[in-house]
Amino acid sequence: MNLKEIYSELLSNIGFSANEIQQNWLDLEKAYSKKSRYYHNLTHLKEMVDSFEIYKDKLQKPDEILFSIFYHDFIYSASKKDNELKSAEYALSILSENSILNKQLVFDAICATQQHQQNSIEDINWLIDFDLKILAKDWEDYQIYFDQIRKEYRIYPDFLYKPGRAKALKHFLENEFIFQTNEFRNLYEEKARINIEKEISLLM
């Protein structure tokens, strides 16, 4: 299934009408297709959904996590610090009062994609890892990723961007682990650290 079909099936399962699904998809597509989004776009969503499809059997609340994937970057501005909070608030705003989804889990999951720290709720750790899997790509793909991030922050000159980016990357290395689940640590931790160290050296 493509992204729209997966999204439509999810919303249908949690009680949205066909008209609501179509309108919400158009709103989502518009948000993630803005010209300023070089990385935080529909391709990023698709890669996260691909990871979700592989590991969804390990989740306690798969619908909440899938819904969170679709909305975790709904609001995105490189100059703002509250994108995740605003995205979480928006995600809850389209759910009905009697929605079958656990709204608190959706809100907490989306907000957790800001700091990417270990969470007491394992489903949220999976979401964080889906979001960070890009860090363990082959170097050529990782280069494309950090070039896309640079374009999203193009309003900032190098003398501001480079130390800021390096600081953010060093924060990952300072944590005991980048990834929060054992599966992702075993598969991707070493490669992610090598990529990050390499990028930091290019920023210096």
Coordinates of C-alpha atoms in Angstrom, one line a residue:
M1 CA 0.0 0.0 0.0
N2 CA 1.1 3.5 -0.6
L3 CA 1.2 6.2 2.1
K4 CA -2.3 7.6 1.3
E5 CA -3.8 4.1 1.4
I6 CA -2.2 3.3 4.8
Y7 CA -3.3 6.7 6.1
S8 CA -6.8 6.2 4.8
E9 CA -7.1 2.7 6.3
L10 CA -5.9 3.9 9.7
L11 CA -8.4 6.8 9.8
S12 CA -11.2 4.6 8.6
N13 CA -10.4 2.1 11.4
I14 CA -10.6 4.8 14.0
G15 CA -13.9 6.1 12.9
F16 CA -13.4 8.9 10.3
S17 CA -15.8 9.2 7.4
A18 CA -14.6 9.0 3.8
N19 CA -15.0 12.8 3.4
E20 CA -13.1 13.5 6.6
I21 CA -10.3 11.1 5.5
Q22 CA -10.0 12.8 2.1
Q23 CA -9.9 16.3 3.6
N24 CA -7.4 15.3 6.3
W25 CA -5.1 13.7 3.7
L26 CA -5.1 16.8 1.6
D27 CA -4.2 18.9 4.7
L28 CA -1.4 16.4 5.6
E29 CA -0.1 16.3 2.0
K30 CA -0.1 20.1 1.8
A31 CA 1.8 20.4 5.1
Y32 CA 4.5 17.9 4.3
S33 CA 4.9 19.1 0.7
K34 CA 5.8 22.7 1.4
K35 CA 8.8 24.0 -0.6
S36 CA 10.8 24.6 2.5
R37 CA 10.7 20.9 3.4
Y38 CA 13.7 19.2 2.0
Y39 CA 13.9 16.4 4.5
H40 CA 10.8 16.6 6.8
N41 CA 8.5 15.7 4.0
L42 CA 6.4 12.8 2.7
T43 CA 9.5 10.7 1.9
H44 CA 10.5 10.9 5.6
L45 CA 7.0 9.8 6.6
K46 CA 7.2 6.9 4.1
E47 CA 10.5 5.7 5.6
M48 CA 9.1 5.8 9.1
V49 CA 5.9 4.0 8.0
D50 CA 8.1 1.3 6.3
S51 CA 9.9 0.8 9.7
F52 CA 6.5 0.7 11.5
E53 CA 5.3 -2.0 9.1
I54 CA 8.3 -4.2 10.0
Y55 CA 8.0 -3.8 13.8
K56 CA 4.3 -3.1 14.4
D57 CA 3.8 -6.5 16.0
K58 CA 6.0 -5.4 18.8
L59 CA 3.8 -2.4 19.6
Q60 CA 1.1 -2.4 22.3
K61 CA -0.8 0.5 20.6
P62 CA 0.1 0.4 16.9
D63 CA -2.7 2.7 15.8
E64 CA -1.6 5.4 18.1
I65 CA 2.0 5.1 17.0
L66 CA 1.1 5.1 13.3
F67 CA -1.1 8.2 13.8
S68 CA 1.8 9.8 15.6
I69 CA 4.1 9.1 12.7
F70 CA 1.8 10.9 10.3
Y71 CA 1.5 14.0 12.5
H72 CA 4.9 14.2 14.3
D73 CA 6.2 16.8 11.9
F74 CA 2.9 18.3 10.7
I75 CA 4.0 21.7 12.0
Y76 CA 7.6 22.4 11.0
S77 CA 9.6 25.6 10.9
A78 CA 13.4 25.5 11.2
S79 CA 13.3 28.8 13.2
K80 CA 10.8 27.5 15.8
K81 CA 11.5 25.5 19.0
D82 CA 7.9 24.2 19.5
N83 CA 7.2 22.3 16.3
E84 CA 6.6 19.0 18.1
L85 CA 4.3 20.6 20.7
K86 CA 2.3 22.3 18.0
S87 CA 2.2 19.1 15.9
A88 CA 0.9 17.2 18.9
E89 CA -1.8 19.8 19.6
Y90 CA -2.9 19.7 16.0
A91 CA -3.0 15.9 15.9
L92 CA -5.3 15.9 18.9
S93 CA -7.5 18.6 17.4
I94 CA -8.6 16.4 14.5
L95 CA -9.6 13.5 16.8
S96 CA -13.2 13.4 18.1
E97 CA -13.9 13.7 21.8
N98 CA -14.8 10.0 22.0
S99 CA -12.0 8.8 19.7
I100 CA -10.9 5.2 20.3
L101 CA -7.2 6.4 20.2
N102 CA -5.4 7.0 23.5
K103 CA -4.9 10.8 23.1
Q104 CA -2.4 11.1 25.9
L105 CA -0.2 8.5 24.2
V106 CA -0.4 10.3 20.9
F107 CA 0.4 13.6 22.5
D108 CA 3.4 12.2 24.5
A109 CA 4.7 10.3 21.6
I110 CA 4.8 13.2 19.2
C111 CA 6.4 15.5 21.9
A112 CA 9.0 12.8 22.5
T113 CA 10.4 13.2 19.0
Q114 CA 11.8 16.5 20.0
Q115 CA 14.4 15.3 22.6
H116 CA 14.7 11.6 21.4
Q117 CA 15.3 10.4 25.0
Q118 CA 14.6 7.0 26.6
N119 CA 10.9 6.8 27.5
S120 CA 9.2 4.6 30.1
I121 CA 6.6 3.7 27.4
E122 CA 8.2 1.2 25.0
D123 CA 5.9 2.2 22.1
I124 CA 7.3 5.7 22.2
N125 CA 10.9 4.3 22.1
W126 CA 10.0 2.5 18.9
L127 CA 8.6 5.8 17.4
I128 CA 11.8 7.6 18.4
D129 CA 13.9 4.9 16.7
F130 CA 11.8 5.0 13.5
D131 CA 12.5 8.8 13.4
L132 CA 16.2 8.4 13.9
K133 CA 16.9 5.5 11.6
I134 CA 18.1 7.9 9.0
L135 CA 21.3 8.4 11.1
A136 CA 22.4 4.9 10.2
K137 CA 22.1 5.1 6.5
D138 CA 24.9 4.3 4.1
W139 CA 27.3 7.3 4.0
E140 CA 26.1 8.5 0.5
D141 CA 22.5 8.6 1.7
Y142 CA 23.5 10.2 5.0
Q143 CA 25.2 13.0 3.1
I144 CA 22.0 13.6 1.2
Y145 CA 20.1 13.8 4.5
F146 CA 22.4 16.3 6.1
D147 CA 22.4 18.4 2.9
Q148 CA 18.6 18.4 3.1
I149 CA 18.7 19.5 6.7
R150 CA 21.1 22.3 5.8
K151 CA 18.7 23.5 3.1
E152 CA 15.9 23.6 5.7
Y153 CA 18.1 25.8 7.8
R154 CA 19.2 28.0 4.9
I155 CA 18.0 31.2 6.6
Y156 CA 21.1 30.7 8.9
P157 CA 24.6 31.6 7.7
D158 CA 27.3 28.9 8.2
F159 CA 28.9 30.7 11.2
L160 CA 25.6 30.1 13.0
Y161 CA 24.5 26.9 11.5
K162 CA 27.7 24.8 11.8
P163 CA 28.3 25.2 15.5
G164 CA 24.5 24.7 16.2
R165 CA 24.4 21.5 14.1
A166 CA 27.6 20.2 15.6
K167 CA 26.2 20.8 19.1
A168 CA 23.0 18.9 18.3
L169 CA 25.0 16.0 16.9
K170 CA 27.4 15.9 19.8
H171 CA 24.3 15.6 22.1
F172 CA 23.5 12.3 20.4
L173 CA 27.1 11.0 21.0
E174 CA 27.0 12.1 24.6
N175 CA 24.0 9.8 25.3
E176 CA 24.8 6.2 26.3
F177 CA 22.8 5.1 23.3
I178 CA 21.3 6.9 20.2
F179 CA 18.6 4.3 19.8
Q180 CA 16.1 3.4 22.4
T181 CA 15.2 -0.2 21.5
N182 CA 17.6 -3.2 21.7
E183 CA 16.7 -4.1 18.1
F184 CA 17.8 -0.8 16.7
R185 CA 20.9 -0.6 18.9
N186 CA 22.1 -3.9 17.6
L187 CA 21.4 -3.0 14.0
Y188 CA 22.2 0.6 13.8
E189 CA 24.0 2.1 16.8
E190 CA 27.6 1.7 15.6
K191 CA 26.9 3.0 12.0
A192 CA 24.9 6.0 13.3
R193 CA 27.8 7.0 15.6
I194 CA 30.3 6.7 12.7
N195 CA 28.1 8.9 10.5
I196 CA 27.6 11.5 13.2
E197 CA 31.3 11.7 14.0
K198 CA 32.1 12.1 10.3
E199 CA 29.6 14.9 9.8
I200 CA 30.9 16.7 12.9
S201 CA 34.4 16.6 11.4
L202 CA 33.0 18.2 8.2
L203 CA 31.4 21.0 10.3
M204 CA 34.6 22.0 12.0

